[in-house]
Amino acid sequence: MNTKLRNHLFKFKAAKKVTHIDQFILLVFILAGILSVINLAEWWFREDHISNLFLFVLLSMFFWYGILRIVLIWINYLRLKKPKEVPTPCEGLSVAVFTTSAPGEPISMFENTFKALKNLNYPHTTYLLDSTEDPDFRALAEQYDVVWLDLANLPGAKAGKVNEALRRTNEEFILILDPDHIVFPNFLDQTLGFFKDESVGFVQVSQGYYNMYRSFTAKGAAEQTYTFYGPTQMGLYGYGGAVAIGANCTFRRKALESIGGHAQGLAEDLQTSMRIHAEGWKSIYNPVIVSRGLVPEDFASFCKQQLKWARGVFELLFDEMPYLMKKLTFWQKVSYLSIGTYYLFGTITAFFIFVPLLYFFTKIIPGRMDFTEFIARGSIILFIAIFIYIYAQKFLCDRKTESGFHWRGMILKYSCWPVFLYAFILTLKRKKIPYLPTAKTAVKGFINPFVKPLIAYSFVFVISVAGVLIERRYFTPESELIFTAQRTWGMIGFSFIAFIQSIGGILAAYEAMHLKAEDAWSRIFIKEDTTIEIK
């Protein structure tokens, strides 16, 4: 990391305001994008394009589900919004900060966490919700005037500890903070003022990181969050549905009490958010960076995190959303359904990987479509989508470090399709997985259960393409070569995209072989004047 960026990270950042010109430009391109989607749909669903009805129906369902998600993102951008002003908090509010510690988490990480919390401008009480059964955690907490709560052996993981702490405390407002996050002194100044509106149940701020330059995986993991914490959440806020995330969220106690406490599960934050909205509470999203934390640094740790999130979101989608939907507004329903079905990406990707392989081995194909025309019509959508994607980056919270083509994040997303598929299968089988904190340091190693499917697919792809080329070179009649050329090369090109993504995931996993284990927080220095520096 260069010196300028190093000094830049721990300074207050905020997304820019949305102007009427911004709204007009987005509206024009989104309308153009919707028209181009309609144009593609008119061509796609022609009767003569159907080859195998069953596969064509599946292909259409999956493909147009993906297009629908893109259109929903565009529609979400039509209501981009940030608070007009950040109200000054009332004096004398009772505020608690809950941070947790779990077995296996490094105690050295907590020193900076406690130092930073002690420097918060607004008066508060910090609580350590400790389940480590390690007396050193209590000693460190007391050294920094943090109230230590022994919460070992409680069910419900993090949420179980939060709910027990709620029973033992009485503060009106609670900031829930992950222990790897280092807050800026003005954190509470950016949230508490919004609670002057008695209908506000929680205030969420953005999330930033300080270890994203440690590895390809760390950078990719961070890239996956930039747009969400910028224009996506700003759009959700505009529609009245900004969601709570596991960290950096300040709750009104009454809002938590109205739903029986913090929800427990692998997607506890989303579940809590939806329950609070269902009870009629409002949410605020303030797109500012007032803390920085950690992202996973190695591929295996990242995949474990994604598996936990995917399994939790699927559980919420099937078990709770059907009952809460009737209490939500229309746009809240759309938002939560969109979030709840995000991890179906794994199942959809598996199907798109299967289709070319099926053609290579059996010559069965879902549709008889002209690939050239598909590319011609689809490229219009792609061009508009890229423009909107780039334009929306105007509303990233920290454009200096977050803007750009987030190709690492895309590679990690596509590389996780086996993880998402596995989570979906576990959900259908009603199999549970444990709640485990994400690793705070890089874990060395290459071969793991998450990279094996990528290696297997890459091997199958190479063998399949080699077989197709040999067959066409030596065993296919000239007349058939001409007739099937476009279809065959189209399928090879289509599957090559998945192959490249798989290779990217394999290289990300291989990188962990050479990562130097380092406590990223050891480079963070909190000075006496409350400023924060990275050495």
Coordinates of N, CA and C in Angstrom, one line a residue, residues 24-135:
F24 N -31.7 12.3 -13.3 CA -32.1 12.3 -14.7 C -31.3 11.4 -15.6
I25 N -29.9 11.5 -15.4 CA -29.0 10.7 -16.3 C -29.3 9.2 -16.0
L26 N -29.5 8.8 -14.8 CA -29.8 7.4 -14.4 C -31.1 7.0 -15.0
L27 N -32.1 7.9 -14.9 CA -33.4 7.6 -15.5 C -33.3 7.3 -17.0
V28 N -32.6 8.1 -17.7 CA -32.5 8.0 -19.2 C -31.9 6.7 -19.5
F29 N -30.8 6.3 -18.9 CA -30.1 5.1 -19.2 C -30.8 3.9 -18.7
I30 N -31.5 4.0 -17.6 CA -32.3 2.8 -17.1 C -33.5 2.6 -18.0
L31 N -34.1 3.6 -18.5 CA -35.2 3.4 -19.5 C -34.7 2.8 -20.8
A32 N -33.5 3.2 -21.2 CA -32.9 2.6 -22.4 C -32.5 1.2 -22.1
G33 N -32.0 0.9 -20.9 CA -31.7 -0.5 -20.6 C -32.9 -1.4 -20.5
I34 N -34.0 -0.9 -20.0 CA -35.3 -1.7 -20.0 C -35.8 -2.0 -21.4
L35 N -35.7 -1.0 -22.2 CA -36.1 -1.2 -23.6 C -35.3 -2.2 -24.3
S36 N -34.0 -2.2 -24.0 CA -33.1 -3.2 -24.6 C -33.4 -4.6 -24.1
V37 N -33.8 -4.7 -22.8 CA -34.2 -6.0 -22.3 C -35.4 -6.5 -23.0
I38 N -36.4 -5.6 -23.2 CA -37.6 -6.0 -23.9 C -37.3 -6.5 -25.3
N39 N -36.4 -5.8 -25.9 CA -36.0 -6.1 -27.3 C -35.4 -7.5 -27.3
L40 N -34.5 -7.8 -26.3 CA -33.9 -9.2 -26.2 C -35.0 -10.2 -25.9
A41 N -35.9 -9.9 -25.1 CA -37.0 -10.9 -24.7 C -37.8 -11.2 -25.9
E42 N -38.2 -10.2 -26.7 CA -39.0 -10.5 -27.9 C -38.3 -11.4 -28.8
W43 N -37.0 -11.3 -28.9 CA -36.2 -12.2 -29.8 C -36.1 -13.6 -29.1
W44 N -35.8 -13.6 -27.9 CA -35.5 -14.8 -27.1 C -36.6 -15.9 -27.2
F45 N -37.8 -15.4 -27.0 CA -39.0 -16.3 -26.8 C -39.7 -16.6 -28.1
R46 N -39.0 -16.6 -29.2 CA -39.6 -17.0 -30.5 C -39.7 -18.5 -30.5
E47 N -40.7 -19.0 -31.1 CA -41.0 -20.5 -31.0 C -39.9 -21.3 -31.7
D48 N -39.4 -20.8 -32.8 CA -38.4 -21.5 -33.5 C -37.0 -21.6 -32.8
H49 N -36.9 -21.0 -31.7 CA -35.7 -21.0 -30.9 C -35.6 -22.2 -30.0
I50 N -36.8 -22.9 -29.8 CA -36.9 -24.0 -28.9 C -36.3 -25.3 -29.5
S51 N -35.3 -25.9 -28.8 CA -34.8 -27.2 -29.3 C -35.3 -28.3 -28.4
N52 N -35.0 -28.2 -27.1 CA -35.4 -29.1 -26.1 C -36.3 -28.3 -25.1
L53 N -37.6 -28.6 -25.1 CA -38.5 -27.7 -24.4 C -38.2 -27.6 -22.9
F54 N -37.9 -28.8 -22.3 CA -37.6 -28.8 -20.8 C -36.3 -28.0 -20.5
L55 N -35.3 -28.2 -21.3 CA -34.0 -27.4 -21.0 C -34.2 -26.0 -21.4
F56 N -35.0 -25.7 -22.4 CA -35.2 -24.3 -22.8 C -36.0 -23.5 -21.7
V57 N -36.9 -24.2 -21.1 CA -37.7 -23.6 -20.0 C -36.7 -23.3 -18.8
L58 N -35.9 -24.3 -18.5 CA -34.9 -24.1 -17.4 C -33.9 -22.9 -17.7
L59 N -33.4 -23.0 -19.0 CA -32.5 -22.0 -19.4 C -33.1 -20.6 -19.3
S60 N -34.3 -20.5 -19.8 CA -35.0 -19.2 -19.8 C -35.3 -18.7 -18.3
M61 N -35.7 -19.6 -17.5 CA -35.9 -19.2 -16.1 C -34.6 -18.7 -15.5
F62 N -33.5 -19.4 -15.6 CA -32.3 -18.9 -15.0 C -31.7 -17.7 -15.6
F63 N -31.7 -17.6 -17.0 CA -31.2 -16.5 -17.6 C -32.0 -15.2 -17.3
W64 N -33.3 -15.3 -17.4 CA -34.1 -14.1 -17.2 C -34.2 -13.8 -15.7
Y65 N -34.0 -14.7 -14.8 CA -33.9 -14.4 -13.4 C -32.7 -13.4 -13.2
G66 N -31.6 -13.8 -13.9 CA -30.4 -12.9 -13.8 C -30.6 -11.6 -14.4
I67 N -31.3 -11.5 -15.5 CA -31.6 -10.2 -16.1 C -32.6 -9.4 -15.2
L68 N -33.5 -10.1 -14.6 CA -34.4 -9.4 -13.6 C -33.7 -8.8 -12.5
R69 N -32.7 -9.5 -12.0 CA -31.9 -8.9 -10.9 C -31.2 -7.6 -11.3
I70 N -30.7 -7.6 -12.5 CA -30.0 -6.4 -13.1 C -31.0 -5.3 -13.1
V71 N -32.2 -5.6 -13.6 CA -33.2 -4.5 -13.8 C -33.6 -4.0 -12.4
L72 N -33.7 -4.9 -11.4 CA -34.1 -4.5 -10.0 C -33.0 -3.6 -9.5
I73 N -31.7 -3.9 -9.8 CA -30.6 -3.0 -9.3 C -30.8 -1.6 -9.9
W74 N -31.1 -1.6 -11.2 CA -31.3 -0.3 -11.9 C -32.5 0.5 -11.2
I75 N -33.6 -0.2 -11.0 CA -34.8 0.4 -10.4 C -34.4 1.0 -9.0
N76 N -33.6 0.2 -8.3 CA -33.2 0.6 -6.9 C -32.4 1.9 -7.0
Y77 N -31.6 2.1 -8.1 CA -30.8 3.3 -8.3 C -31.7 4.5 -8.5
L78 N -32.9 4.3 -9.0 CA -33.8 5.5 -9.3 C -34.1 6.2 -8.0
R79 N -34.0 5.6 -6.8 CA -34.3 6.2 -5.6 C -33.1 6.4 -4.7
L80 N -31.9 6.6 -5.3 CA -30.7 6.9 -4.5 C -31.0 8.1 -3.6
K81 N -30.6 7.9 -2.3 CA -30.9 8.9 -1.3 C -29.9 8.8 -0.2
K82 N -29.5 9.9 0.3 CA -28.7 10.0 1.6 C -29.4 11.1 2.4
P83 N -29.2 11.0 3.7 CA -29.9 12.0 4.6 C -29.4 13.4 4.2
K84 N -30.4 14.3 4.2 CA -30.1 15.7 3.8 C -29.1 16.3 4.8
E85 N -29.2 15.9 6.0 CA -28.2 16.4 7.0 C -28.2 15.3 8.1
V86 N -27.1 15.4 8.9 CA -26.9 14.5 10.0 C -27.3 15.3 11.3
P87 N -28.4 15.0 11.9 CA -28.8 15.8 13.1 C -27.8 15.6 14.2
T88 N -27.6 16.7 15.0 CA -26.7 16.6 16.2 C -27.4 15.8 17.2
P89 N -26.8 14.9 17.9 CA -27.4 14.1 18.9 C -27.8 14.9 20.1
C90 N -28.9 14.5 20.7 CA -29.3 15.1 21.9 C -28.3 14.8 23.0
E91 N -28.2 15.7 24.0 CA -27.3 15.4 25.1 C -28.0 14.4 26.1
G92 N -27.1 13.7 26.8 CA -27.6 12.8 27.8 C -28.2 11.5 27.4
L93 N -28.1 11.1 26.2 CA -28.6 9.8 25.8 C -27.8 8.7 26.4
S94 N -28.5 7.6 26.8 CA -27.7 6.5 27.4 C -27.4 5.5 26.2
V95 N -26.1 5.3 26.0 CA -25.6 4.5 24.9 C -24.7 3.4 25.3
A96 N -24.9 2.2 24.8 CA -24.0 1.1 25.0 C -23.4 0.7 23.7
V97 N -22.2 0.2 23.8 CA -21.5 -0.4 22.7 C -21.2 -1.9 23.0
F98 N -21.8 -2.8 22.2 CA -21.6 -4.2 22.4 C -20.5 -4.7 21.4
T99 N -19.5 -5.3 21.9 CA -18.5 -6.0 21.1 C -18.3 -7.4 21.7
T100 N -18.0 -8.4 20.9 CA -18.0 -9.7 21.4 C -16.6 -10.3 21.2
S101 N -16.3 -11.3 22.0 CA -15.1 -12.1 21.9 C -15.4 -13.6 21.9
A102 N -14.8 -14.4 21.1 CA -15.1 -15.8 21.0 C -13.8 -16.6 21.1
P103 N -13.9 -17.9 21.5 CA -12.7 -18.7 21.5 C -12.0 -18.7 20.2
G104 N -10.7 -18.6 20.3 CA -9.8 -18.6 19.1 C -9.5 -17.2 18.5
E105 N -10.2 -16.2 18.9 CA -10.0 -14.8 18.4 C -8.7 -14.3 19.2
P106 N -7.8 -13.6 18.5 CA -6.6 -13.2 19.1 C -6.8 -12.0 20.0
I107 N -6.4 -12.1 21.2 CA -6.6 -11.0 22.2 C -5.9 -9.7 21.8
S108 N -4.8 -9.8 21.0 CA -4.0 -8.6 20.6 C -4.9 -7.7 19.7
M109 N -5.8 -8.3 19.0 CA -6.7 -7.5 18.2 C -7.6 -6.5 19.0
F110 N -7.9 -6.9 20.2 CA -8.9 -6.1 21.0 C -8.3 -4.9 21.6
E111 N -7.0 -4.8 21.7 CA -6.4 -3.6 22.3 C -6.7 -2.3 21.5
N112 N -6.6 -2.4 20.2 CA -6.9 -1.3 19.3 C -8.4 -1.0 19.3
T113 N -9.2 -2.1 19.3 CA -10.6 -1.9 19.4 C -11.0 -1.1 20.6
F114 N -10.5 -1.5 21.8 CA -10.8 -0.8 23.0 C -10.3 0.6 23.1
K115 N -9.1 0.8 22.6 CA -8.5 2.2 22.5 C -9.4 3.1 21.7
A116 N -9.8 2.6 20.5 CA -10.6 3.5 19.7 C -12.0 3.8 20.3
L117 N -12.6 2.7 20.9 CA -13.9 3.0 21.5 C -13.8 4.0 22.7
K118 N -12.7 3.9 23.4 CA -12.5 4.9 24.5 C -12.5 6.3 24.0
N119 N -12.1 6.5 22.7 CA -11.9 7.8 22.1 C -13.2 8.4 21.4
L120 N -14.3 7.6 21.5 CA -15.5 8.1 20.9 C -16.0 9.4 21.5
N121 N -16.4 10.3 20.7 CA -16.7 11.7 21.2 C -17.9 11.6 22.2
Y122 N -18.9 10.8 21.8 CA -20.2 10.8 22.6 C -20.0 9.9 23.8
P123 N -20.5 10.3 25.0 CA -20.4 9.5 26.2 C -21.2 8.2 26.0
H124 N -20.6 7.1 26.5 CA -21.1 5.8 26.2 C -20.5 4.8 27.2
T125 N -21.1 3.6 27.2 CA -20.5 2.5 28.0 C -20.2 1.3 27.1
T126 N -18.9 0.9 27.0 CA -18.6 -0.3 26.2 C -18.6 -1.5 27.0
Y127 N -19.2 -2.6 26.4 CA -19.3 -3.9 27.0 C -18.6 -4.9 26.2
L128 N -17.8 -5.8 26.8 CA -17.2 -6.9 26.1 C -18.1 -8.1 26.4
L129 N -18.7 -8.7 25.4 CA -19.5 -9.9 25.6 C -18.6 -11.1 25.3
D130 N -18.1 -11.6 26.4 CA -16.9 -12.6 26.3 C -17.4 -14.0 26.6
S131 N -17.0 -14.9 25.6 CA -17.3 -16.3 25.8 C -16.0 -17.1 25.7
T132 N -14.8 -16.5 25.9 CA -13.6 -17.2 25.7 C -13.2 -18.0 26.9
E133 N -13.7 -17.6 28.1 CA -13.2 -18.2 29.4 C -11.7 -18.0 29.6
D134 N -11.2 -16.9 29.1 CA -9.8 -16.6 29.2 C -9.7 -15.3 30.1
P135 N -9.1 -15.4 31.3 CA -9.0 -14.3 32.2 C -8.3 -13.1 31.6

